[in-house]
Amino acid sequence: MTQSHASAPDHGPTSFWTKYVFSQDHKVIGIQFMFVSFFFMLIGGFLAMMIRWQLAYPDRALPGGSLFPSSVLEEGHITPPVYNQIFTMHGTIMIFFVIIPMLTGAFGNYLIPLMIGARDMAFPKLNMLSYWVLVPSAFVILSSFFVPLGPAAAGWTNYPPLSYDPQWTGVGIGHTLWLVALLMSGTSSIMGSLNYITTIVNMRAPGMSFFRMPLTIWALFVTAILQLMATPVLASVLGMLLLDRTVGTHFFAPAGGGHVILWQHLFWFYSHPAVYIMILPAMGFVSDIISTFSRKPIFGYHAMAYSIMGIAGLGFIVWGHHMFQSGMNPTLGTSFMMSTMLIAVPSAIKTFNWLGTLWRGTIHFTTAMLNAMAFVSMFIIGGLSGIFMASTPVDIFIHDTYFIVAHLHYVLFGGSMFGIFASVHYWFPKMFGRMMSERWGKVHFVLTFIAYNLTFFPMHLLGMGGMMRRIYDPTQYDFLKPLQPMNIFVSMSAFTLGLVQLIFMLNFLISLFRGKKVDRNPWRANSLEWAAPSPPGHGNFETIPTVYRGPYEFSSPESKEDYLPQDVPSALPAGAPAGVH
Amino acid sequence: MFVWLPEVASTYGPRIDHLFYIILALTGGSMILTEACLFWFAWKYRHREGRRAHYTHGNKTIEAVWTVIPAGILVMLTFMSKSVWDLVKHTNPPSDVNLLITASQFNWEVRYPGSDGKLDTPDDVVLNNEMHVPLGRPTHIMLRSKDVIHSFFLPNMRVKQDVVPGLTIPIWFEPTKAGNYEIGCAELCGFGHYTMHGILTVHPAEEYKAWLEQAEKEAGPQAAPAADEGPA
């Protein structure tokens, strides 16, 4: 519990190493996760640009390609094996080293103790360890670029037997390193989620009942449970493949009595919930941001919390929708279709409640709000396009086409990434005590929004035209040739999208040092993190706040101001009607 | 430039397409409605000095309505999908066109039973990346893989099925238009994945018969496939 620190909030570590490197302070750890994610975002983004270059101009050398060693690019040309490595690493890095560490690692760590009114995580040393397992994992995955025969090349889903035997891919130790890196990052996730669950259950400030928690905390809480239950399954399957590759077991090799589809079941049992690990936290953050900048309570708070739980619960029984065409029994396909269709219901509830929150609000278009609204707008498209794959017969045609690529990027870029942009702009003042430039933030937002839609929307059309995923050169097929101008258009938009992200990076870095200084609560928000100084010192709060109400009391008749923080006692005399929560 | 679904040429293809367009209409309609709401609210309720937001925590009735309506639509889609899925996967129209396709890096081996009507015998007709079927008769295919997972993709027939080492997976389709169509591989199967390209020719019935006779003559007696060549 927090009492042990209660009287000494500022007596934190003083040495540089214990304060900034091997820190046990959840805020420093959160920011460390954030910087790792940013670093990998650059690499993942660069790989995406290479993919798009190849698809637009299958015959042309990569500009600047001659700078690469000839073992990687032949006279500047991306070769088919290298192409497979590029998209494999793009997917792996973006999922396991950008989005998950950013949403749960960075924001989870930073926000949980602050928003529930605790001084730190329940297990600060375990927390530090969760970061210091991710760092070596990052080194392992990066090192795989430099080993003989290069990094993994079997797609981020890594289906055996392709991933099982080096003779099929032409990749050697790179694949083993991929498995080791993911095992390590999974270990980091497990440690983090244990910490989050324990902290949220045990360390809430007085008065902070479960249904007074901000939706950000609900989302992170449910995500942590999801992670804790799903990640060990991934670990088991990675371990099995590692044994297959190194000591000659045959879990996945039919020749030795193994079963190929076993991997897919176990992999998707983790990786489907992982899709929600990558969107649920963003849903929570966006809910808080939309409520704050509409100056209105969130519409249907309880429904929002329950639908987070509903999505997570259903998330565990839908993994088979990735396997409709895998050779799994078609009767199972029907049951997985039913559960998958069901999951659209809580998603629809969330969308309508966000709209309900905007309705009759007074909307302030800050950069954070614009990105949050873009999240909603893009999640609508990404969610709806999921219904096509949920329908088993329609999935026959669009499975493994660019329609899927469009859908997953609408959810993961349009969803997770806009959620991340919104959250970085929203919580930056708390993290660093300074503002990010609103002007450059808006320039970045507008350009990103346009370039992003021009990149990913046409991919639906490519998929409907039948263009398969993961093919090196679509012009090999006559029926895909008419789509080539669209491929070029998509690539142009993608290059713009990539370039525009530099504005965000620069804005972030410059604002760290030059941003306008702020006080505790620049957005006039209600949740507890805004009751702490900006940035909060060691131990977060001068005194642990007491919570009197839910986090969304905006424009309440109880207060003259249009906000009423959770830790401020009511201004009205006792007996007056209180807030709903 | 064509951007819609490729030309459809199988019996169940139009039913899949029909379902696709129903979902497109429903999701397209929902998208326009919700996005329009979002933009309209953003405009109408933008911050103006002196106006205070409406204080409400929600409305249970409205929430129930917008939960039940999508749920109803999704249940309907599930039932519609199930009937088409059953047609594709659970029916088995009788036919005498039976072939065996064996996938390997990066080749589709297409095997026809010769005059003895049995597969895996010396008089089989074996083609690579080339497939011939008669118009208007169901074609039955057994799919096998020698090495990794491939995915047998006939875009115009609306056929896609993963080909899995260790399994023999039966599929069928009935072509409705004669002509040449492309075969692709839809599952990443290694560096030559994109070259795993074949041609399907749909012949009118008489022409097919003539082709098969000619092919059998040309093939002549062949060695039976070695026992260890394909997984059982």
Short mmCIF file of N, CA, C and O in Angstrom, two decimals, chain A residues 132-210:
data_model
loop_
_atom_site.label_atom_id
_atom_site.label_comp_id
_atom_site.label_asym_id
_atom_site.label_seq_id
_atom_site.Cartn_x
_atom_site.Cartn_y
_atom_site.Cartn_z
N TRP A 132 13.60 -3.47 -18.54
CA TRP A 132 14.96 -3.97 -18.83
C TRP A 132 14.98 -5.37 -19.39
O TRP A 132 16.04 -5.96 -19.61
N VAL A 133 13.79 -5.95 -19.62
CA VAL A 133 13.73 -7.15 -20.45
C VAL A 133 13.41 -6.76 -21.88
O VAL A 133 13.85 -7.39 -22.83
N LEU A 134 12.66 -5.67 -22.02
CA LEU A 134 12.33 -5.21 -23.37
C LEU A 134 13.58 -4.71 -24.10
O LEU A 134 13.73 -4.93 -25.30
N VAL A 135 14.46 -4.04 -23.38
CA VAL A 135 15.65 -3.47 -24.04
C VAL A 135 16.53 -4.54 -24.67
O VAL A 135 16.84 -4.45 -25.86
N PRO A 136 16.89 -5.60 -23.92
CA PRO A 136 17.65 -6.66 -24.61
C PRO A 136 16.86 -7.31 -25.73
O PRO A 136 17.44 -7.68 -26.77
N SER A 137 15.54 -7.43 -25.57
CA SER A 137 14.72 -7.97 -26.64
C SER A 137 14.84 -7.11 -27.89
O SER A 137 14.95 -7.61 -29.02
N ALA A 138 14.87 -5.80 -27.69
CA ALA A 138 15.04 -4.87 -28.81
C ALA A 138 16.39 -5.08 -29.48
O ALA A 138 16.50 -5.07 -30.70
N PHE A 139 17.42 -5.31 -28.65
CA PHE A 139 18.75 -5.56 -29.23
C PHE A 139 18.75 -6.86 -30.04
O PHE A 139 19.34 -6.93 -31.11
N VAL A 140 18.06 -7.87 -29.53
CA VAL A 140 18.03 -9.15 -30.24
C VAL A 140 17.35 -8.99 -31.60
O VAL A 140 17.86 -9.43 -32.63
N ILE A 141 16.21 -8.30 -31.61
CA ILE A 141 15.49 -8.18 -32.88
C ILE A 141 16.30 -7.32 -33.85
O ILE A 141 16.34 -7.58 -35.05
N LEU A 142 16.98 -6.29 -33.34
CA LEU A 142 17.80 -5.46 -34.22
C LEU A 142 19.00 -6.24 -34.73
O LEU A 142 19.41 -6.11 -35.88
N SER A 143 19.57 -7.08 -33.85
CA SER A 143 20.77 -7.81 -34.26
C SER A 143 20.44 -8.76 -35.40
O SER A 143 21.31 -9.08 -36.21
N SER A 144 19.16 -9.21 -35.49
CA SER A 144 18.83 -10.17 -36.54
C SER A 144 19.00 -9.56 -37.94
O SER A 144 19.12 -10.28 -38.91
N PHE A 145 19.03 -8.23 -38.02
CA PHE A 145 19.28 -7.60 -39.33
C PHE A 145 20.73 -7.82 -39.78
O PHE A 145 21.04 -7.67 -40.94
N PHE A 146 21.60 -8.13 -38.82
CA PHE A 146 23.03 -8.15 -39.15
C PHE A 146 23.63 -9.55 -39.17
O PHE A 146 24.81 -9.70 -39.39
N VAL A 147 22.80 -10.57 -38.93
CA VAL A 147 23.36 -11.93 -38.95
C VAL A 147 23.39 -12.45 -40.39
O VAL A 147 22.69 -11.91 -41.25
N PRO A 148 24.20 -13.48 -40.66
CA PRO A 148 24.22 -14.04 -42.02
C PRO A 148 22.83 -14.50 -42.43
O PRO A 148 22.08 -15.03 -41.60
N LEU A 149 22.46 -14.25 -43.65
CA LEU A 149 21.16 -14.59 -44.26
C LEU A 149 20.00 -13.72 -43.77
O LEU A 149 18.88 -13.87 -44.21
N GLY A 150 20.29 -12.80 -42.84
CA GLY A 150 19.31 -11.76 -42.51
C GLY A 150 18.21 -12.20 -41.56
O GLY A 150 18.20 -13.32 -41.05
N PRO A 151 17.24 -11.27 -41.33
CA PRO A 151 16.19 -11.50 -40.35
C PRO A 151 15.09 -12.42 -40.85
O PRO A 151 15.12 -12.87 -42.00
N ALA A 152 14.13 -12.68 -39.98
CA ALA A 152 13.02 -13.58 -40.27
C ALA A 152 12.28 -13.15 -41.54
O ALA A 152 12.24 -11.97 -41.88
N ALA A 153 11.68 -14.13 -42.23
CA ALA A 153 11.05 -13.82 -43.52
C ALA A 153 9.77 -14.59 -43.74
O ALA A 153 9.37 -14.82 -44.86
N ALA A 154 9.10 -15.01 -42.68
CA ALA A 154 7.90 -15.83 -42.86
C ALA A 154 6.62 -15.06 -42.53
O ALA A 154 5.60 -15.66 -42.24
N GLY A 155 6.68 -13.74 -42.59
CA GLY A 155 5.51 -12.94 -42.22
C GLY A 155 5.45 -12.81 -40.70
O GLY A 155 6.03 -13.62 -39.98
N TRP A 156 4.72 -11.78 -40.22
CA TRP A 156 4.72 -11.59 -38.76
C TRP A 156 3.99 -12.74 -38.06
O TRP A 156 4.19 -13.00 -36.90
N THR A 157 3.15 -13.48 -38.85
CA THR A 157 2.43 -14.60 -38.26
C THR A 157 3.30 -15.85 -38.22
O THR A 157 2.96 -16.79 -37.51
N ASN A 158 4.37 -15.88 -39.00
CA ASN A 158 5.41 -16.87 -38.86
C ASN A 158 4.92 -18.32 -38.94
O ASN A 158 5.34 -19.16 -38.14
N TYR A 159 4.02 -18.61 -39.87
CA TYR A 159 3.45 -19.96 -39.95
C TYR A 159 4.52 -21.00 -40.26
O TYR A 159 5.24 -20.87 -41.24
N PRO A 160 4.60 -22.07 -39.46
CA PRO A 160 5.37 -23.22 -39.92
C PRO A 160 4.56 -23.96 -40.98
O PRO A 160 3.35 -23.80 -41.01
N PRO A 161 5.15 -24.78 -41.82
CA PRO A 161 6.56 -25.17 -41.86
C PRO A 161 7.50 -24.11 -42.45
O PRO A 161 8.70 -24.28 -42.36
N LEU A 162 6.94 -23.05 -43.03
CA LEU A 162 7.82 -22.05 -43.64
C LEU A 162 8.85 -21.55 -42.62
O LEU A 162 10.02 -21.36 -42.94
N SER A 163 8.39 -21.31 -41.40
CA SER A 163 9.28 -20.74 -40.39
C SER A 163 10.11 -21.82 -39.70
O SER A 163 10.98 -21.53 -38.91
N TYR A 164 9.79 -23.08 -40.02
CA TYR A 164 10.36 -24.17 -39.25
C TYR A 164 11.72 -24.60 -39.79
O TYR A 164 12.65 -24.89 -39.05
N ASP A 165 11.83 -24.61 -41.10
CA ASP A 165 13.03 -25.18 -41.70
C ASP A 165 13.73 -24.13 -42.57
O ASP A 165 13.12 -23.58 -43.47
N PRO A 166 15.01 -23.86 -42.30
CA PRO A 166 15.71 -22.81 -43.06
C PRO A 166 15.66 -23.03 -44.56
O PRO A 166 15.72 -22.08 -45.32
N GLN A 167 15.51 -24.30 -45.01
CA GLN A 167 15.53 -24.50 -46.47
C GLN A 167 14.34 -23.85 -47.16
O GLN A 167 14.39 -23.56 -48.34
N TRP A 168 13.23 -23.61 -46.44
CA TRP A 168 12.06 -23.03 -47.11
C TRP A 168 12.18 -21.53 -47.31
O TRP A 168 11.62 -20.99 -48.25
N THR A 169 12.82 -20.84 -46.38
CA THR A 169 12.89 -19.37 -46.49
C THR A 169 14.25 -18.88 -46.93
O THR A 169 14.39 -17.76 -47.39
N GLY A 170 15.27 -19.67 -46.70
CA GLY A 170 16.62 -19.18 -46.94
C GLY A 170 17.12 -18.33 -45.79
O GLY A 170 18.15 -17.66 -45.91
N VAL A 171 16.41 -18.33 -44.68
CA VAL A 171 16.86 -17.56 -43.51
C VAL A 171 17.40 -18.53 -42.48
O VAL A 171 16.85 -19.61 -42.28
N GLY A 172 18.50 -18.16 -41.83
CA GLY A 172 19.09 -19.05 -40.86
C GLY A 172 18.75 -18.65 -39.44
O GLY A 172 17.60 -18.71 -39.00
N ILE A 173 19.77 -18.15 -38.76
CA ILE A 173 19.61 -17.85 -37.34
C ILE A 173 18.66 -16.67 -37.09
O ILE A 173 18.12 -16.51 -36.00
N GLY A 174 18.42 -15.88 -38.15
CA GLY A 174 17.52 -14.73 -38.01
C GLY A 174 16.16 -15.12 -37.45
O GLY A 174 15.57 -14.42 -36.63
N HIS A 175 15.67 -16.29 -37.87
CA HIS A 175 14.38 -16.74 -37.39
C HIS A 175 14.41 -17.11 -35.92
O HIS A 175 13.47 -16.84 -35.17
N THR A 176 15.51 -17.73 -35.51
CA THR A 176 15.64 -18.11 -34.10
C THR A 176 15.69 -16.84 -33.24
O THR A 176 15.07 -16.78 -32.18
N LEU A 177 16.40 -15.84 -33.74
CA LEU A 177 16.48 -14.58 -32.98
C LEU A 177 15.10 -13.93 -32.88
O LEU A 177 14.75 -13.34 -31.85
N TRP A 178 14.32 -14.04 -33.95
CA TRP A 178 12.96 -13.50 -33.93
C TRP A 178 12.17 -14.14 -32.79
O TRP A 178 11.49 -13.45 -32.02
N LEU A 179 12.28 -15.47 -32.69
CA LEU A 179 11.54 -16.19 -31.64
C LEU A 179 12.02 -15.76 -30.26
O LEU A 179 11.21 -15.52 -29.35
N VAL A 180 13.33 -15.65 -30.10
CA VAL A 180 13.88 -15.28 -28.79
C VAL A 180 13.43 -13.86 -28.42
O VAL A 180 12.99 -13.60 -27.29
N ALA A 181 13.49 -12.95 -29.39
CA ALA A 181 13.11 -11.56 -29.10
C ALA A 181 11.64 -11.48 -28.67
O ALA A 181 11.29 -10.77 -27.72
N LEU A 182 10.79 -12.24 -29.36
CA LEU A 182 9.37 -12.18 -29.01
C LEU A 182 9.10 -12.83 -27.66
O LEU A 182 8.25 -12.36 -26.89
N LEU A 183 9.83 -13.89 -27.36
CA LEU A 183 9.69 -14.50 -26.03
C LEU A 183 10.04 -13.49 -24.95
O LEU A 183 9.36 -13.38 -23.92
N MET A 184 11.11 -12.72 -25.20
CA MET A 184 11.53 -11.74 -24.20
C MET A 184 10.53 -10.62 -24.08
O MET A 184 10.18 -10.18 -22.97
N SER A 185 10.05 -10.11 -25.21
CA SER A 185 9.11 -8.99 -25.11
C SER A 185 7.80 -9.47 -24.49
O SER A 185 7.13 -8.72 -23.76
N GLY A 186 7.45 -10.75 -24.72
CA GLY A 186 6.27 -11.30 -24.06
C GLY A 186 6.46 -11.37 -22.55
O GLY A 186 5.55 -11.06 -21.78
N THR A 187 7.65 -11.72 -22.12
CA THR A 187 7.96 -11.75 -20.69
C THR A 187 7.78 -10.37 -20.09
O THR A 187 7.21 -10.21 -19.00
N SER A 188 8.25 -9.37 -20.83
CA SER A 188 8.08 -7.99 -20.37
C SER A 188 6.60 -7.65 -20.21
O SER A 188 6.19 -7.05 -19.21
N SER A 189 5.79 -8.07 -21.20
CA SER A 189 4.34 -7.81 -21.13
C SER A 189 3.71 -8.47 -19.91
O SER A 189 2.87 -7.88 -19.23
N ILE A 190 4.12 -9.71 -19.64
CA ILE A 190 3.53 -10.43 -18.52
C ILE A 190 3.85 -9.72 -17.20
O ILE A 190 2.98 -9.51 -16.36
N MET A 191 5.11 -9.29 -17.07
CA MET A 191 5.49 -8.60 -15.83
C MET A 191 4.72 -7.29 -15.69
O MET A 191 4.26 -6.93 -14.61
N GLY A 192 4.61 -6.58 -16.81
CA GLY A 192 3.88 -5.31 -16.77
C GLY A 192 2.43 -5.52 -16.39
O GLY A 192 1.90 -4.83 -15.51
N SER A 193 1.80 -6.53 -17.00
CA SER A 193 0.36 -6.66 -16.76
C SER A 193 0.08 -7.12 -15.32
O SER A 193 -0.89 -6.65 -14.70
N LEU A 194 0.93 -7.98 -14.78
CA LEU A 194 0.79 -8.36 -13.36
C LEU A 194 0.79 -7.13 -12.46
O LEU A 194 -0.02 -6.97 -11.55
N ASN A 195 1.73 -6.25 -12.77
CA ASN A 195 1.88 -5.03 -11.99
C ASN A 195 0.65 -4.14 -12.10
O ASN A 195 0.16 -3.59 -11.12
N TYR A 196 0.14 -4.01 -13.34
CA TYR A 196 -1.01 -3.11 -13.55
C TYR A 196 -2.23 -3.62 -12.79
O TYR A 196 -2.94 -2.86 -12.14
N ILE A 197 -2.45 -4.95 -12.90
CA ILE A 197 -3.64 -5.50 -12.25
C ILE A 197 -3.55 -5.31 -10.74
O ILE A 197 -4.48 -4.81 -10.10
N THR A 198 -2.41 -5.67 -10.17
CA THR A 198 -2.24 -5.54 -8.72
C THR A 198 -2.40 -4.10 -8.28
O THR A 198 -3.08 -3.79 -7.29
N THR A 199 -1.80 -3.19 -9.04
CA THR A 199 -1.86 -1.78 -8.67
C THR A 199 -3.31 -1.28 -8.71
O THR A 199 -3.76 -0.62 -7.77
N ILE A 200 -4.03 -1.61 -9.77
CA ILE A 200 -5.38 -1.07 -9.89
C ILE A 200 -6.30 -1.68 -8.84
O ILE A 200 -7.15 -1.01 -8.26
N VAL A 201 -6.11 -2.94 -8.55
CA VAL A 201 -6.99 -3.58 -7.56
C VAL A 201 -6.71 -3.04 -6.15
O VAL A 201 -7.63 -2.78 -5.38
N ASN A 202 -5.43 -2.84 -5.83
CA ASN A 202 -5.08 -2.58 -4.42
C ASN A 202 -4.77 -1.15 -4.07
O ASN A 202 -4.78 -0.79 -2.89
N MET A 203 -4.42 -0.32 -5.00
CA MET A 203 -3.79 0.94 -4.62
C MET A 203 -4.59 2.18 -5.02
O MET A 203 -4.04 3.26 -5.12
N ARG A 204 -5.88 2.02 -5.22
CA ARG A 204 -6.69 3.18 -5.57
C ARG A 204 -6.83 4.11 -4.37
O ARG A 204 -6.88 3.67 -3.22
N ALA A 205 -6.86 5.41 -4.65
CA ALA A 205 -6.97 6.42 -3.59
C ALA A 205 -8.32 6.26 -2.87
O ALA A 205 -9.25 5.69 -3.43
N PRO A 206 -8.42 6.79 -1.64
CA PRO A 206 -9.69 6.70 -0.94
C PRO A 206 -10.82 7.31 -1.78
O PRO A 206 -10.65 8.39 -2.35
N GLY A 207 -11.92 6.59 -1.89
CA GLY A 207 -13.05 7.10 -2.65
C GLY A 207 -13.06 6.67 -4.10
O GLY A 207 -14.06 6.81 -4.80
N MET A 208 -11.92 6.14 -4.58
CA MET A 208 -11.84 5.75 -6.01
C MET A 208 -12.41 4.34 -6.17
O MET A 208 -11.68 3.36 -6.19
N SER A 209 -13.76 4.26 -6.25
CA SER A 209 -14.36 2.95 -6.47
C SER A 209 -14.12 2.55 -7.92
O SER A 209 -13.72 3.39 -8.73
N PHE A 210 -14.38 1.27 -8.24
CA PHE A 210 -14.13 0.84 -9.62
C PHE A 210 -14.90 1.70 -10.61
O PHE A 210 -14.38 2.07 -11.66
#
